[in-house]
């Protein structure tokens, strides 16, 4: 579904992603894990068309998308839940959700689905989004991405800043999305949760993929255990 090959990305003159290759197949949940500053956000922003200073190939559903405008990539079915959530604080929850609409005829069905995943958003439907708790804002950001019924959902560290209870809730909702057949690329620093949820993973350090494998392989890798799992 998504295939990235030999991706190099720059911020101004500084290269931060080097020869990066990864792929995500239909129905898979794949995680990209790595420490602060490793290049996770830069990688997915480039995939989503938000950083043009890049070379290599990115294909989505068989079509080359590197350098295409972000809206075209979104219309093809790739939705990114950004690291900073980027909700509109002075707009009600419901209107924030509607901003993510892809096909207007599916609005009712999508809203119902999102409210079943995150019942708190239905309770808070008319509340200003800026007054939601951090965890609720994350749910709103995920909900808004789901309003387009994406073929691939990319989430940039959805658990950051959340209490353990809310982290559990967000991961359970991702598990449900996976069961429903949504394809997911998840960026995380919460390696334990990410590997428990996903089928496969890639480890990125200093802009390079340094390891890849099934979640089981990565979980049992002594270096991963030492560096990320606190063994
Ligand atoms: N707009 C920018 N201009 C210059 N350098 C940038 C810019 N954005 C990111 N960088 C640099 O690129 C590198 C990778 O950053 P990136 O945000 O992709 O990392 P990350 O893996 O998402 O980290 P985190 O887990 O902290 O979100 C870092 O060294 C960062 O300082
Ligand atoms: Mg980041």
CSV table of C-alpha atoms and ligand atoms in Angstrom, one decimal:
chain,number,residue,atom,x,y,z
A,1,UNK,CA,0.0,0.0,0.0
A,2,UNK,CA,2.8,2.4,1.0
A,3,UNK,CA,6.3,1.9,-0.2
A,4,UNK,CA,9.2,4.3,0.6
A,5,UNK,CA,12.6,3.7,-0.9
A,6,UNK,CA,15.9,5.5,-0.5
A,7,UNK,CA,14.3,8.6,1.0
A,8,UNK,CA,16.6,11.4,1.8
A,9,UNK,CA,15.1,14.5,3.5
A,10,UNK,CA,16.6,17.9,4.3
A,11,UNK,CA,15.7,20.8,6.5
A,12,UNK,CA,17.3,23.7,4.7
A,13,UNK,CA,20.8,22.4,4.0
A,14,UNK,CA,20.8,19.9,6.8
A,15,UNK,CA,20.1,16.3,5.9
A,16,UNK,CA,18.0,14.6,8.6
A,17,UNK,CA,16.8,11.4,6.9
A,18,UNK,CA,19.2,9.1,5.1
A,19,UNK,CA,18.3,6.4,2.5
A,20,UNK,CA,15.2,5.4,4.4
A,21,UNK,CA,13.1,2.5,3.1
A,22,UNK,CA,10.0,1.1,4.6
A,23,UNK,CA,6.7,-0.4,3.4
A,24,UNK,CA,3.2,-0.9,4.8
A,25,UNK,CA,0.9,-3.5,3.3
A,26,UNK,CA,-2.9,-3.4,3.3
A,27,UNK,CA,-4.4,-4.3,6.7
A,28,UNK,CA,-1.0,-4.1,8.5
A,29,UNK,CA,-0.2,-2.1,11.6
A,30,UNK,CA,3.4,-1.0,11.4
A,31,UNK,CA,5.3,1.1,13.9
A,32,UNK,CA,8.3,3.4,13.4
A,33,UNK,CA,10.1,3.8,16.7
A,34,UNK,CA,13.0,5.8,17.7
A,35,UNK,CA,14.2,8.5,20.1
A,36,UNK,CA,13.7,12.3,20.0
A,37,UNK,CA,15.1,13.9,17.0
A,38,UNK,CA,15.5,10.6,15.1
A,39,UNK,CA,13.6,11.8,12.1
A,40,UNK,CA,10.2,10.2,12.6
A,41,UNK,CA,8.1,13.3,12.1
A,42,UNK,CA,10.2,14.5,9.2
A,43,UNK,CA,9.7,11.1,7.4
A,44,UNK,CA,5.9,11.1,7.7
A,45,UNK,CA,5.6,14.8,6.9
A,46,UNK,CA,7.5,14.1,3.7
A,47,UNK,CA,5.2,11.1,2.9
A,48,UNK,CA,2.2,13.4,3.5
A,49,UNK,CA,3.6,16.0,1.1
A,50,UNK,CA,4.4,18.6,3.8
A,51,UNK,CA,8.2,18.6,3.2
A,52,UNK,CA,9.3,19.0,-0.4
A,53,UNK,CA,13.0,19.1,0.2
A,54,UNK,CA,13.5,15.3,-0.4
A,55,UNK,CA,14.6,12.7,-2.9
A,56,UNK,CA,13.9,9.0,-3.3
A,57,UNK,CA,10.6,7.3,-4.1
A,58,UNK,CA,7.3,7.2,-2.2
A,59,UNK,CA,4.5,5.2,-3.8
A,60,UNK,CA,1.0,5.0,-2.3
A,61,UNK,CA,-1.5,2.6,-3.8
A,62,UNK,CA,0.8,2.1,-6.8
A,63,UNK,CA,1.2,5.8,-7.6
A,64,UNK,CA,4.2,8.0,-7.0
A,65,UNK,CA,3.3,10.7,-4.5
A,66,UNK,CA,6.7,12.3,-3.6
A,67,UNK,CA,6.4,16.0,-4.3
A,68,UNK,CA,2.6,16.0,-4.7
A,69,UNK,CA,0.6,18.6,-2.9
A,70,UNK,CA,-0.6,17.5,0.6
A,71,UNK,CA,-4.3,17.8,-0.3
A,72,UNK,CA,-3.9,15.5,-3.3
A,73,UNK,CA,-2.2,12.9,-1.1
A,74,UNK,CA,-5.0,13.2,1.5
A,75,UNK,CA,-7.6,12.8,-1.2
A,76,UNK,CA,-6.0,9.5,-2.3
A,77,UNK,CA,-6.7,8.2,1.2
A,78,UNK,CA,-3.6,9.0,3.3
A,79,UNK,CA,-4.5,10.8,6.6
A,80,UNK,CA,-1.9,12.0,9.1
A,81,UNK,CA,-2.7,12.7,12.7
A,82,UNK,CA,0.0,15.3,13.4
A,83,UNK,CA,2.3,15.4,16.4
A,84,UNK,CA,0.9,18.7,17.6
A,85,UNK,CA,-2.7,17.6,17.0
A,86,UNK,CA,-3.6,20.9,15.3
A,87,UNK,CA,-7.2,21.1,16.4
A,88,UNK,CA,-9.0,24.4,16.2
A,89,UNK,CA,-9.5,25.4,19.9
A,90,UNK,CA,-12.2,28.0,19.3
A,91,UNK,CA,-14.4,25.7,17.3
A,92,UNK,CA,-16.7,23.0,18.8
A,93,UNK,CA,-15.7,19.4,18.7
A,94,UNK,CA,-18.2,18.5,16.1
A,95,UNK,CA,-17.0,21.2,13.7
A,96,UNK,CA,-13.4,20.1,14.2
A,97,UNK,CA,-14.5,16.6,13.1
A,98,UNK,CA,-16.4,17.9,10.1
A,99,UNK,CA,-13.2,19.6,8.9
A,100,UNK,CA,-11.8,16.2,8.2
A,101,UNK,CA,-14.6,15.1,6.0
A,102,UNK,CA,-13.6,13.4,2.8
A,103,UNK,CA,-16.8,12.1,1.1
A,104,UNK,CA,-19.7,14.3,2.4
A,105,UNK,CA,-22.2,11.4,1.8
A,106,UNK,CA,-20.4,9.3,4.4
A,107,UNK,CA,-20.5,12.0,7.1
A,108,UNK,CA,-23.2,10.4,9.2
A,109,UNK,CA,-21.7,7.0,9.1
A,110,UNK,CA,-18.2,8.2,9.9
A,111,UNK,CA,-19.4,10.4,12.8
A,112,UNK,CA,-21.3,7.4,14.2
A,113,UNK,CA,-18.1,5.2,13.9
A,114,UNK,CA,-15.9,7.9,15.6
A,115,UNK,CA,-18.4,8.3,18.5
A,116,UNK,CA,-18.5,4.6,19.0
A,117,UNK,CA,-14.7,4.6,19.2
A,118,UNK,CA,-14.5,7.7,21.4
A,119,UNK,CA,-17.9,8.1,23.3
A,120,UNK,CA,-16.5,11.1,25.1
A,121,UNK,CA,-16.4,13.1,21.9
A,122,UNK,CA,-20.2,12.6,21.6
A,123,UNK,CA,-20.6,13.9,25.1
A,124,UNK,CA,-18.5,16.9,24.3
A,125,UNK,CA,-19.9,17.4,20.8
A,126,UNK,CA,-20.7,21.1,21.3
A,127,UNK,CA,-17.8,22.0,23.6
A,128,UNK,CA,-15.0,24.2,22.3
A,129,UNK,CA,-12.2,21.9,21.3
A,130,UNK,CA,-9.6,24.0,23.2
A,131,UNK,CA,-11.3,23.2,26.5
A,132,UNK,CA,-10.9,19.4,26.0
A,133,UNK,CA,-8.3,17.6,28.1
A,134,UNK,CA,-5.0,16.6,26.4
A,135,UNK,CA,-6.2,13.0,25.9
A,136,UNK,CA,-9.6,14.1,24.6
A,137,UNK,CA,-7.8,16.4,22.1
A,138,UNK,CA,-5.8,13.5,20.9
A,139,UNK,CA,-9.0,11.5,20.4
A,140,UNK,CA,-10.4,14.4,18.5
A,141,UNK,CA,-7.3,14.6,16.3
A,142,UNK,CA,-7.7,10.9,15.5
A,143,UNK,CA,-11.4,11.2,15.0
A,144,UNK,CA,-10.9,14.1,12.5
A,145,UNK,CA,-8.5,12.0,10.5
A,146,UNK,CA,-11.0,9.1,10.4
A,147,UNK,CA,-13.7,11.4,9.0
A,148,UNK,CA,-12.0,10.9,5.6
A,149,UNK,CA,-12.3,7.2,5.9
A,150,UNK,CA,-8.5,6.9,5.2
A,151,UNK,CA,-7.0,3.9,3.5
A,152,UNK,CA,-3.8,4.5,5.5
A,153,UNK,CA,-3.8,6.3,8.9
A,154,UNK,CA,-0.5,7.7,10.1
A,155,UNK,CA,-0.3,8.7,13.7
A,156,UNK,CA,2.6,10.8,15.0
A,157,UNK,CA,3.1,9.8,18.7
A,158,UNK,CA,-0.5,9.8,19.8
A,159,UNK,CA,0.4,8.8,23.3
A,160,UNK,CA,2.7,11.7,24.1
A,161,UNK,CA,1.7,13.7,27.1
A,162,UNK,CA,-1.2,11.4,28.1
A,163,UNK,CA,-1.7,9.7,31.5
A,164,UNK,CA,-1.3,5.9,31.5
A,165,UNK,CA,-5.1,5.5,31.6
A,166,UNK,CA,-5.6,7.6,28.5
A,167,UNK,CA,-2.6,5.9,26.7
A,168,UNK,CA,-4.4,2.6,27.3
A,169,UNK,CA,-7.6,4.0,25.9
A,170,UNK,CA,-5.9,5.4,22.7
A,171,UNK,CA,-4.1,2.2,22.1
A,172,UNK,CA,-7.3,0.2,22.5
A,173,UNK,CA,-9.0,2.4,19.9
A,174,UNK,CA,-6.1,1.7,17.5
A,175,UNK,CA,-6.5,-2.0,18.2
A,176,UNK,CA,-10.2,-1.8,17.3
A,177,UNK,CA,-9.3,0.2,14.1
A,178,UNK,CA,-6.8,-2.6,13.2
A,179,UNK,CA,-9.5,-5.2,13.8
A,180,UNK,CA,-11.8,-3.3,11.5
A,181,UNK,CA,-9.1,-3.5,8.7
A,182,UNK,CA,-7.7,0.0,8.9
A,183,UNK,CA,-4.0,0.1,7.8
A,184,UNK,CA,-1.9,2.0,10.3
A,185,UNK,CA,1.6,3.5,10.5
A,186,UNK,CA,2.3,4.4,14.0
A,187,UNK,CA,5.2,6.6,15.2
A,188,UNK,CA,5.9,6.0,18.9
A,189,UNK,CA,8.4,6.4,21.7
A,190,UNK,CA,6.2,4.2,23.8
A,191,UNK,CA,8.0,1.1,22.4
A,192,UNK,CA,6.3,-1.4,24.6
A,193,UNK,CA,2.8,-0.4,23.7
A,194,UNK,CA,3.7,0.1,20.0
A,195,UNK,CA,5.2,-3.4,19.6
A,196,UNK,CA,2.3,-5.0,21.5
A,197,UNK,CA,-0.1,-3.4,19.1
A,198,UNK,CA,1.6,-3.7,15.7
A,199,UNK,CA,2.6,-6.6,13.5
A,200,UNK,CA,6.0,-5.2,12.4
A,201,UNK,CA,8.3,-2.4,13.2
A,202,UNK,CA,11.2,-0.3,12.1
A,203,UNK,CA,13.7,1.4,14.4
A,204,UNK,CA,15.0,4.8,13.3
A,205,UNK,CA,18.1,6.4,14.9
A,206,UNK,CA,19.9,9.5,13.6
A,207,UNK,CA,17.8,9.5,10.4
A,208,UNK,CA,18.5,6.0,9.4
A,209,UNK,CA,16.6,2.7,9.8
A,210,UNK,CA,18.9,0.6,12.0
A,211,UNK,CA,16.6,-2.4,12.6
A,212,UNK,CA,13.4,-3.9,11.3
A,213,UNK,CA,11.4,-7.0,12.0
A,214,UNK,CA,8.3,-8.5,13.3
A,215,UNK,CA,7.2,-7.0,16.7
A,216,UNK,CA,8.1,-10.3,18.3
A,217,UNK,CA,11.6,-10.2,16.9
A,218,UNK,CA,12.1,-6.6,18.0
A,219,UNK,CA,10.7,-7.3,21.5
A,220,UNK,CA,13.2,-10.1,22.0
A,221,UNK,CA,16.2,-8.2,20.5
A,222,UNK,CA,18.6,-7.5,23.4
A,223,UNK,CA,19.6,-4.1,22.0
A,224,UNK,CA,16.0,-3.0,21.8
A,225,UNK,CA,15.3,-4.3,25.2
A,226,UNK,CA,18.3,-2.3,26.6
A,227,UNK,CA,17.7,0.9,24.7
A,228,UNK,CA,13.9,1.0,24.7
A,229,UNK,CA,12.3,-1.4,27.1
A,230,UNK,CA,14.4,-0.7,30.2
A,231,UNK,CA,15.6,-4.3,30.7
B,1,LIG,N1,11.8,22.7,10.5
B,1,LIG,C1,13.0,22.3,10.8
B,1,LIG,N2,14.2,23.0,10.6
B,1,LIG,C2,15.4,22.5,10.9
B,1,LIG,N3,15.6,21.3,11.5
B,1,LIG,C3,14.5,20.6,11.8
B,1,LIG,C4,13.2,21.0,11.5
B,1,LIG,N4,12.3,20.1,11.9
B,1,LIG,C5,13.1,19.1,12.4
B,1,LIG,N5,14.4,19.4,12.4
B,1,LIG,C6,15.5,18.6,12.9
B,1,LIG,O1,15.4,17.3,12.2
B,1,LIG,C7,15.8,16.2,13.1
B,1,LIG,C8,14.6,15.2,13.1
B,1,LIG,O2,13.5,15.8,13.7
B,1,LIG,P1,12.1,15.1,13.8
B,1,LIG,O3,11.1,16.1,14.3
B,1,LIG,O4,11.8,14.5,12.5
B,1,LIG,O5,12.4,13.9,14.8
B,1,LIG,P2,11.4,13.0,15.6
B,1,LIG,O6,11.9,11.6,15.5
B,1,LIG,O7,10.0,13.2,15.1
B,1,LIG,O8,11.5,13.5,17.1
B,1,LIG,P3,10.4,13.5,18.3
B,1,LIG,O9,10.3,12.1,18.8
B,1,LIG,O10,11.1,14.4,19.3
B,1,LIG,O11,9.2,14.1,17.8
B,1,LIG,C9,16.0,16.9,14.4
B,1,LIG,O12,17.4,17.0,14.6
B,1,LIG,C10,15.4,18.2,14.3
B,1,LIG,O13,16.1,19.2,15.1
B,2,LIG,MG1,8.3,13.9,16.0
